[in-house]
PDB file of C-alpha atoms in Angstrom:
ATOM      1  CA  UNK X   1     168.157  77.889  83.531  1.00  0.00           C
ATOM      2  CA  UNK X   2     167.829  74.111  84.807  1.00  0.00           C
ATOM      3  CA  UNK X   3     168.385  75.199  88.434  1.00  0.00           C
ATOM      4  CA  UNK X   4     165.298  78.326  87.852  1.00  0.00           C
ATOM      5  CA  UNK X   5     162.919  75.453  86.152  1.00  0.00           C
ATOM      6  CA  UNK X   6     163.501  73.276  88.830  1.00  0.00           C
ATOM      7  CA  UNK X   7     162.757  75.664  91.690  1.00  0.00           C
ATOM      8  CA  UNK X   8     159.703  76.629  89.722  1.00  0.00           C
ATOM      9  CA  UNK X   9     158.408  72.954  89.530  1.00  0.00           C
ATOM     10  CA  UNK X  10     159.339  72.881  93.177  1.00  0.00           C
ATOM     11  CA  UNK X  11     157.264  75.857  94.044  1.00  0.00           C
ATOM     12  CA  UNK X  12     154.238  75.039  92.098  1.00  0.00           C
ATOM     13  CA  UNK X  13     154.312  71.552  93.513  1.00  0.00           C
ATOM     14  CA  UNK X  14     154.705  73.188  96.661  1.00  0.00           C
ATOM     15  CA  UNK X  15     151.993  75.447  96.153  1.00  0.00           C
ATOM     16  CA  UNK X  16     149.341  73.220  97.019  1.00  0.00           C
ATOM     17  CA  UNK X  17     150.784  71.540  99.865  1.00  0.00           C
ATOM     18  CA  UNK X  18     151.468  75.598 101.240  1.00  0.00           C
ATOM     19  CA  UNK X  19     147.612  76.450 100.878  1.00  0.00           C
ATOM     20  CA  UNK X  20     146.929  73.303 102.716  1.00  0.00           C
ATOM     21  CA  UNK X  21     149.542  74.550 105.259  1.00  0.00           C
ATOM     22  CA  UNK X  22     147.692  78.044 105.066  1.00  0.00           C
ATOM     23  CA  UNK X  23     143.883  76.781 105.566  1.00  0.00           C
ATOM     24  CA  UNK X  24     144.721  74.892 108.546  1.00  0.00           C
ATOM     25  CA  UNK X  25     146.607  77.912 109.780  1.00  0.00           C
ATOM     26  CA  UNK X  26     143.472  80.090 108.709  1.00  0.00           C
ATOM     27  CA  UNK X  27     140.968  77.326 110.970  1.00  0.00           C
ATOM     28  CA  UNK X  28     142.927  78.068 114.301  1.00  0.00           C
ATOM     29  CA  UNK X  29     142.971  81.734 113.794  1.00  0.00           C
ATOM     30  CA  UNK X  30     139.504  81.408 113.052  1.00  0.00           C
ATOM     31  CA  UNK X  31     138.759  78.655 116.196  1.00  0.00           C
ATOM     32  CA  UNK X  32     141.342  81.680 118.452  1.00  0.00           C
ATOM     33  CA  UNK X  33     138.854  84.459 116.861  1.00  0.00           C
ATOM     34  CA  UNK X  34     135.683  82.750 118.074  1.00  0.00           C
ATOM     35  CA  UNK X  35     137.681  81.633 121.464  1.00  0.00           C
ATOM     36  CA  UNK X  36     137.293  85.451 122.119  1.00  0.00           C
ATOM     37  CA  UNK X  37     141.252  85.207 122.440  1.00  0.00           C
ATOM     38  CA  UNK X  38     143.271  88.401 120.796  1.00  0.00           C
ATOM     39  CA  UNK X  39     145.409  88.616 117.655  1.00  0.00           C
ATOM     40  CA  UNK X  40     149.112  87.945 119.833  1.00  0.00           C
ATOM     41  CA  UNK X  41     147.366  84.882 120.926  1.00  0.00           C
ATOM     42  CA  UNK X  42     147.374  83.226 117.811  1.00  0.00           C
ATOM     43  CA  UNK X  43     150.547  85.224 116.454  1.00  0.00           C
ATOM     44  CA  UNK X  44     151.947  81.402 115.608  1.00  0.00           C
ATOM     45  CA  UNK X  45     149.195  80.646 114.014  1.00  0.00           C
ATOM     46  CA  UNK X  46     149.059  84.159 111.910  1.00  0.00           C
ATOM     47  CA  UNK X  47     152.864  83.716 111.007  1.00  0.00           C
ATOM     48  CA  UNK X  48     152.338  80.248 109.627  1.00  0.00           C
ATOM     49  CA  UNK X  49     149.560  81.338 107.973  1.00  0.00           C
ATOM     50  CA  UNK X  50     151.211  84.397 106.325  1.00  0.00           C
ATOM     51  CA  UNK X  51     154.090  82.197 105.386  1.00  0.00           C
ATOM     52  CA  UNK X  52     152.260  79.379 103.802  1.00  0.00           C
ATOM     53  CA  UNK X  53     149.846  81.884 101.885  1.00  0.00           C
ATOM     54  CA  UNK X  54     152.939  83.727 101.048  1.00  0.00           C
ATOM     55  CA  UNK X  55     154.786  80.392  99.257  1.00  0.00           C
ATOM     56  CA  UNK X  56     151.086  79.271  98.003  1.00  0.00           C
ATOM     57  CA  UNK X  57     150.935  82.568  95.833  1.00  0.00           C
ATOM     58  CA  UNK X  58     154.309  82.467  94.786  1.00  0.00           C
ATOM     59  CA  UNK X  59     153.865  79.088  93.485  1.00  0.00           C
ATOM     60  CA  UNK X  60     150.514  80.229  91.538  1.00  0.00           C
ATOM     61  CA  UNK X  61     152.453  83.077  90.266  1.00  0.00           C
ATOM     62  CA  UNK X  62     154.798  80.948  89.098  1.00  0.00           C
ATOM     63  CA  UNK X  63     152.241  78.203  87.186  1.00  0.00           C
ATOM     64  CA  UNK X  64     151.121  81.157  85.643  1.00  0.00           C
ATOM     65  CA  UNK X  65     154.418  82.468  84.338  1.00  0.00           C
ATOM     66  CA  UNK X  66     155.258  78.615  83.049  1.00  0.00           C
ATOM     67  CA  UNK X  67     151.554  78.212  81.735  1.00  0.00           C
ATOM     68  CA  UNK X  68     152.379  81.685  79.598  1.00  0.00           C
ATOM     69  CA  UNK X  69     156.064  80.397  78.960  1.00  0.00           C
ATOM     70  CA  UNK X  70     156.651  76.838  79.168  1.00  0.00           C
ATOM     71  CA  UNK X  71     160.422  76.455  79.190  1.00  0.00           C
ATOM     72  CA  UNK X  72     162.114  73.316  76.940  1.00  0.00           C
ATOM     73  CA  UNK X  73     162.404  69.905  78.779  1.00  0.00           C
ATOM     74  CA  UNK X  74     160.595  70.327  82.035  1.00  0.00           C
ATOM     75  CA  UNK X  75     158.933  67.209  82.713  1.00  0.00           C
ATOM     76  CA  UNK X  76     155.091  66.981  82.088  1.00  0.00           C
ATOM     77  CA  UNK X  77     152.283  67.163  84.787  1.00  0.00           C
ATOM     78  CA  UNK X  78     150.174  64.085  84.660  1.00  0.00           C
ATOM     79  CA  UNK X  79     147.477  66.328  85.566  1.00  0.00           C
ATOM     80  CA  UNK X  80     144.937  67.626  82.583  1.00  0.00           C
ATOM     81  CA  UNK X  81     145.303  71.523  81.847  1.00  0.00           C
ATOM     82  CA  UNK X  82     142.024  72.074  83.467  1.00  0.00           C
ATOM     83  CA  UNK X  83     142.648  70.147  86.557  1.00  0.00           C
ATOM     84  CA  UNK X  84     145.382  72.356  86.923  1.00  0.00           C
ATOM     85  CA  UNK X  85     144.005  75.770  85.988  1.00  0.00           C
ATOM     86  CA  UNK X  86     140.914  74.636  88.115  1.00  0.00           C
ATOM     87  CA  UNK X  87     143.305  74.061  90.951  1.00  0.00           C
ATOM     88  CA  UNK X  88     145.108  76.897  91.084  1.00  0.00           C
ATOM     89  CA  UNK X  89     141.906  79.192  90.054  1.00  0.00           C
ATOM     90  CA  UNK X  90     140.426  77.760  93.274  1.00  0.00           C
ATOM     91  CA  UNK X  91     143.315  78.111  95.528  1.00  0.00           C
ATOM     92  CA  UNK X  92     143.849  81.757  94.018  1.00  0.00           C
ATOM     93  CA  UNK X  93     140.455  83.119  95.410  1.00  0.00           C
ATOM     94  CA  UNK X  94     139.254  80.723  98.584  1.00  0.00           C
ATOM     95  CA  UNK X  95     143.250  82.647  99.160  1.00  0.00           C
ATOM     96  CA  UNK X  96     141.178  85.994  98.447  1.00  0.00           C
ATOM     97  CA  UNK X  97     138.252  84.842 101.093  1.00  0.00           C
ATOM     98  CA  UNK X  98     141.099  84.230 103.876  1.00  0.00           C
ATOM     99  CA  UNK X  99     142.295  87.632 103.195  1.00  0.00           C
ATOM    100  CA  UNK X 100     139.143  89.073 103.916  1.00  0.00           C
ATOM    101  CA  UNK X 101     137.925  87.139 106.509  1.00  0.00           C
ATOM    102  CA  UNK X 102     141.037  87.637 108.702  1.00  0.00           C
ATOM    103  CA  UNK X 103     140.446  91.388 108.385  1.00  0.00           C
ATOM    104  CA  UNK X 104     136.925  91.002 109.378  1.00  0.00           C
ATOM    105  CA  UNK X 105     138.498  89.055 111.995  1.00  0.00           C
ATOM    106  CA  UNK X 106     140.655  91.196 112.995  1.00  0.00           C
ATOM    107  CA  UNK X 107     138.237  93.924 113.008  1.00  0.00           C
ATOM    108  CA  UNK X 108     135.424  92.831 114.580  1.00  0.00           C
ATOM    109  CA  UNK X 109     136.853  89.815 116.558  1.00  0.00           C
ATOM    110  CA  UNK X 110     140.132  90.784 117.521  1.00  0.00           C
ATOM    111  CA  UNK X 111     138.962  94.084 118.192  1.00  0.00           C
ATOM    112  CA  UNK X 112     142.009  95.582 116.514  1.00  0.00           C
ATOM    113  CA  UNK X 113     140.773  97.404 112.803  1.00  0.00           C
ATOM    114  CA  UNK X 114     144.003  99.329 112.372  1.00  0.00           C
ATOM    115  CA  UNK X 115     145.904  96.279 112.924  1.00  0.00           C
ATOM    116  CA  UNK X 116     145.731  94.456 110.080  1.00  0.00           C
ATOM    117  CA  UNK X 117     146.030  97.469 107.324  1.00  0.00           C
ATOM    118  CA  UNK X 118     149.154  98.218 109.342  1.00  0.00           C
ATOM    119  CA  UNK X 119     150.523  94.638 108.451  1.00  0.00           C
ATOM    120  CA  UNK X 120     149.433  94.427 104.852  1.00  0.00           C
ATOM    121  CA  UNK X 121     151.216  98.390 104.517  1.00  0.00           C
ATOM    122  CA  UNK X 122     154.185  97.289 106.154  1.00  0.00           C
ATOM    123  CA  UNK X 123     154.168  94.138 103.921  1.00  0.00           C
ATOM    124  CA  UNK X 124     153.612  95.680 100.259  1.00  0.00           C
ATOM    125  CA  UNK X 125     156.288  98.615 101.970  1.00  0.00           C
ATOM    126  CA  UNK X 126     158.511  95.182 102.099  1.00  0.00           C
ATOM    127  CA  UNK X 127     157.168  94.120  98.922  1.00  0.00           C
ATOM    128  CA  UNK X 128     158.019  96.604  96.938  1.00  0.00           C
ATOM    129  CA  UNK X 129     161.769  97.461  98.574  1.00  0.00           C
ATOM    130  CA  UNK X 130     162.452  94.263  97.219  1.00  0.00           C
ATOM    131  CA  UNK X 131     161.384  94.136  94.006  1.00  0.00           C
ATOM    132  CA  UNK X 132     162.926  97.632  93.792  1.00  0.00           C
ATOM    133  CA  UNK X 133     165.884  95.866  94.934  1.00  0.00           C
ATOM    134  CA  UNK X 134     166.146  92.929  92.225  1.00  0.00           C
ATOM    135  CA  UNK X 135     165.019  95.467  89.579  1.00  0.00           C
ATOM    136  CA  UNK X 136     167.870  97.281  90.547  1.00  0.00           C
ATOM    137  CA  UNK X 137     170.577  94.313  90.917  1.00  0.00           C
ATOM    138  CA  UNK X 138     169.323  93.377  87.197  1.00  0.00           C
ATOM    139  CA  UNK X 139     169.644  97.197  85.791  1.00  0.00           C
ATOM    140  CA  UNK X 140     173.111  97.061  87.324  1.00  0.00           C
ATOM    141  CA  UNK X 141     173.890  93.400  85.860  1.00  0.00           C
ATOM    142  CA  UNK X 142     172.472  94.728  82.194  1.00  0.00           C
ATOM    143  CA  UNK X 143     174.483  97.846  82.377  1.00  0.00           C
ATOM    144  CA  UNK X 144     177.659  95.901  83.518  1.00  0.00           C
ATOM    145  CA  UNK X 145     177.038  93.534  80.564  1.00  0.00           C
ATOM    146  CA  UNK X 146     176.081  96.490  78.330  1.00  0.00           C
ATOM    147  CA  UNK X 147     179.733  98.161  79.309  1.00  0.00           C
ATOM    148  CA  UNK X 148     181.679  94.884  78.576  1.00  0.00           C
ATOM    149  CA  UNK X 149     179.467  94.537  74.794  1.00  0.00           C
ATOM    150  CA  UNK X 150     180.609  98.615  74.320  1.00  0.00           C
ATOM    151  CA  UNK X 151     183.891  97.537  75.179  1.00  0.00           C
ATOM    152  CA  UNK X 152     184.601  94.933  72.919  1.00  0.00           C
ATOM    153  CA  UNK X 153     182.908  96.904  70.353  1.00  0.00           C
ATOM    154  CA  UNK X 154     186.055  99.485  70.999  1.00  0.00           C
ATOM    155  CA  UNK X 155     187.765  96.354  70.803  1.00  0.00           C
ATOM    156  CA  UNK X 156     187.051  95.485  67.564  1.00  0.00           C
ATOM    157  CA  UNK X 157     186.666  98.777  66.222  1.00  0.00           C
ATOM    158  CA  UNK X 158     190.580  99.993  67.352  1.00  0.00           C
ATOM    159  CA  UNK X 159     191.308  96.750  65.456  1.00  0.00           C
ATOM    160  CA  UNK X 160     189.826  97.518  62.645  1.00  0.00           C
ATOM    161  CA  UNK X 161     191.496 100.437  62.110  1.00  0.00           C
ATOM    162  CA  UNK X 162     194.955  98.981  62.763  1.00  0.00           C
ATOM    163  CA  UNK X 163     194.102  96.655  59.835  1.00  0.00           C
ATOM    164  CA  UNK X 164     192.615  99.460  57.840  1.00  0.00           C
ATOM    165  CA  UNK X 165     195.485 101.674  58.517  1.00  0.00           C
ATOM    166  CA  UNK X 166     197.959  98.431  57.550  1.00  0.00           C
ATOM    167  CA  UNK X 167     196.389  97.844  53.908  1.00  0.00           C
ATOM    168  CA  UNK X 168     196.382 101.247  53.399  1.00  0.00           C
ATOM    169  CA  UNK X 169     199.922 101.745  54.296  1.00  0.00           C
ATOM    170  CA  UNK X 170     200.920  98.065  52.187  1.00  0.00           C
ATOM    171  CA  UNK X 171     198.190  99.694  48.763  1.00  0.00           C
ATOM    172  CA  UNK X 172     200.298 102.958  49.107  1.00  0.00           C
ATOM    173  CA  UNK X 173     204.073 101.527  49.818  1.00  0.00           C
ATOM    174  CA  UNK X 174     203.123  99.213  46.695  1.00  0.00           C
ATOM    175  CA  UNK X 175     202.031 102.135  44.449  1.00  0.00           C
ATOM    176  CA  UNK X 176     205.044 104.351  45.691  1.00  0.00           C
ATOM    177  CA  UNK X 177     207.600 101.371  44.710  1.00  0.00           C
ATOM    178  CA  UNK X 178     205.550 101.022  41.772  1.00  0.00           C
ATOM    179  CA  UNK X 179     205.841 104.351  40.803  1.00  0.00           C
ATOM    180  CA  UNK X 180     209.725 104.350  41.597  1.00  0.00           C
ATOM    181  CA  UNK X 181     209.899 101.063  39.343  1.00  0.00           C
ATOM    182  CA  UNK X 182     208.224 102.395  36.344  1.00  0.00           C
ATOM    183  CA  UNK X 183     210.026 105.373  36.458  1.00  0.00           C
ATOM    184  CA  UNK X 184     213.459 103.732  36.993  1.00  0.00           C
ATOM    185  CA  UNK X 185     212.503 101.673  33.470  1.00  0.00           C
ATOM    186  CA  UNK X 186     212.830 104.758  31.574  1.00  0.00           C
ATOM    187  CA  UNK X 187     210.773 103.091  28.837  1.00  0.00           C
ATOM    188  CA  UNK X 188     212.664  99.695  28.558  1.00  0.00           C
ATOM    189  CA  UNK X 189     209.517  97.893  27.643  1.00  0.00           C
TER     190      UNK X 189
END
């Protein structure tokens, strides 16, 4: 838990310093765009760019989850709330405007329209393999967990019936030897 609210403060700390990463990124494919140059010129650019916007969202995805659930002891921002949400709210869309400008860019300036629905197919493709993936490493994890809970519950179960079956035995050995006693008495009372 320490080690996931850490990497989360990390992230959202990081997040700003990634969209800075991403808008200079975003100027030279913009200055390689109006250079007339193609899209494989400024694949370096594009890649850090991708990257960066890539980390800046996953940071504000994360300030979101901690805004909705803030875990215990993380230490405090000494930013208000509304610096932050204003922050994040502005990174979140001028994010949005670099999406579509770089497909107008590569449309129109690039001269390549197909190319850059091909990349964002191929990437939500990725996307969603891998959170296909992790929800399927967590069913299995919950269903391993799930066997070991319906296994001690066996457990516990098998011995409860061994003690049943014990002080059933003991109630019904006493009343037989019981029996045997007051009948060996013969009425000596």
């Amino acid at each position: 838990m320490i080690v996931e609210i850490a990497t989360a403060i990390s992230l959202i700390k990081g997040a700003k310093q990634a969209f800075d990463v991403a808008k200079e990124a975003f100027d030279e494919i913009k200055e390689c765009a109006e250079a007339g140059k193609s899209a494989h010129d400024s694949l370096s650019a594009l890649t850090s760019f991708f990257s960066a916007a890539g980390k800046a969202e996953e940071g504000i995805a994360k300030a979101k989850e901690l805004q909705e659930n803030p875990p215990e002891n993380v230490p405090e921002d000494n930013r208000s709330d509304y610096e932050i949400v204003i922050d994040m709210m502005v990174a979140e869309r001028q994010l949005k405007q670099f999406y579509v400008e770089l497909r107008e860019m590569f449309t129109y300036q690039f001269q390549e329209p197909g190319l850059y629905q091909e990349f964002m197919d191929r990437l939500n493709k990725l996307r969603d393999g891998r959170r296909q993936a992790e929800t399927e490493r967590r069913l299995h994890q919950k269903a391993i967990e799930m066997q070991a809970r319906r296994k001690k519950q066996q457990q516990l179960e098998i011995a409860f019936h061994v003690v049943a079956g014990v002080v059933i035995t003991a109630i019904i050995v006493a009343f037989a030897w019981a029996m045997v006693w007051m009948f060996g008495q013969k009425g000596a009372f």
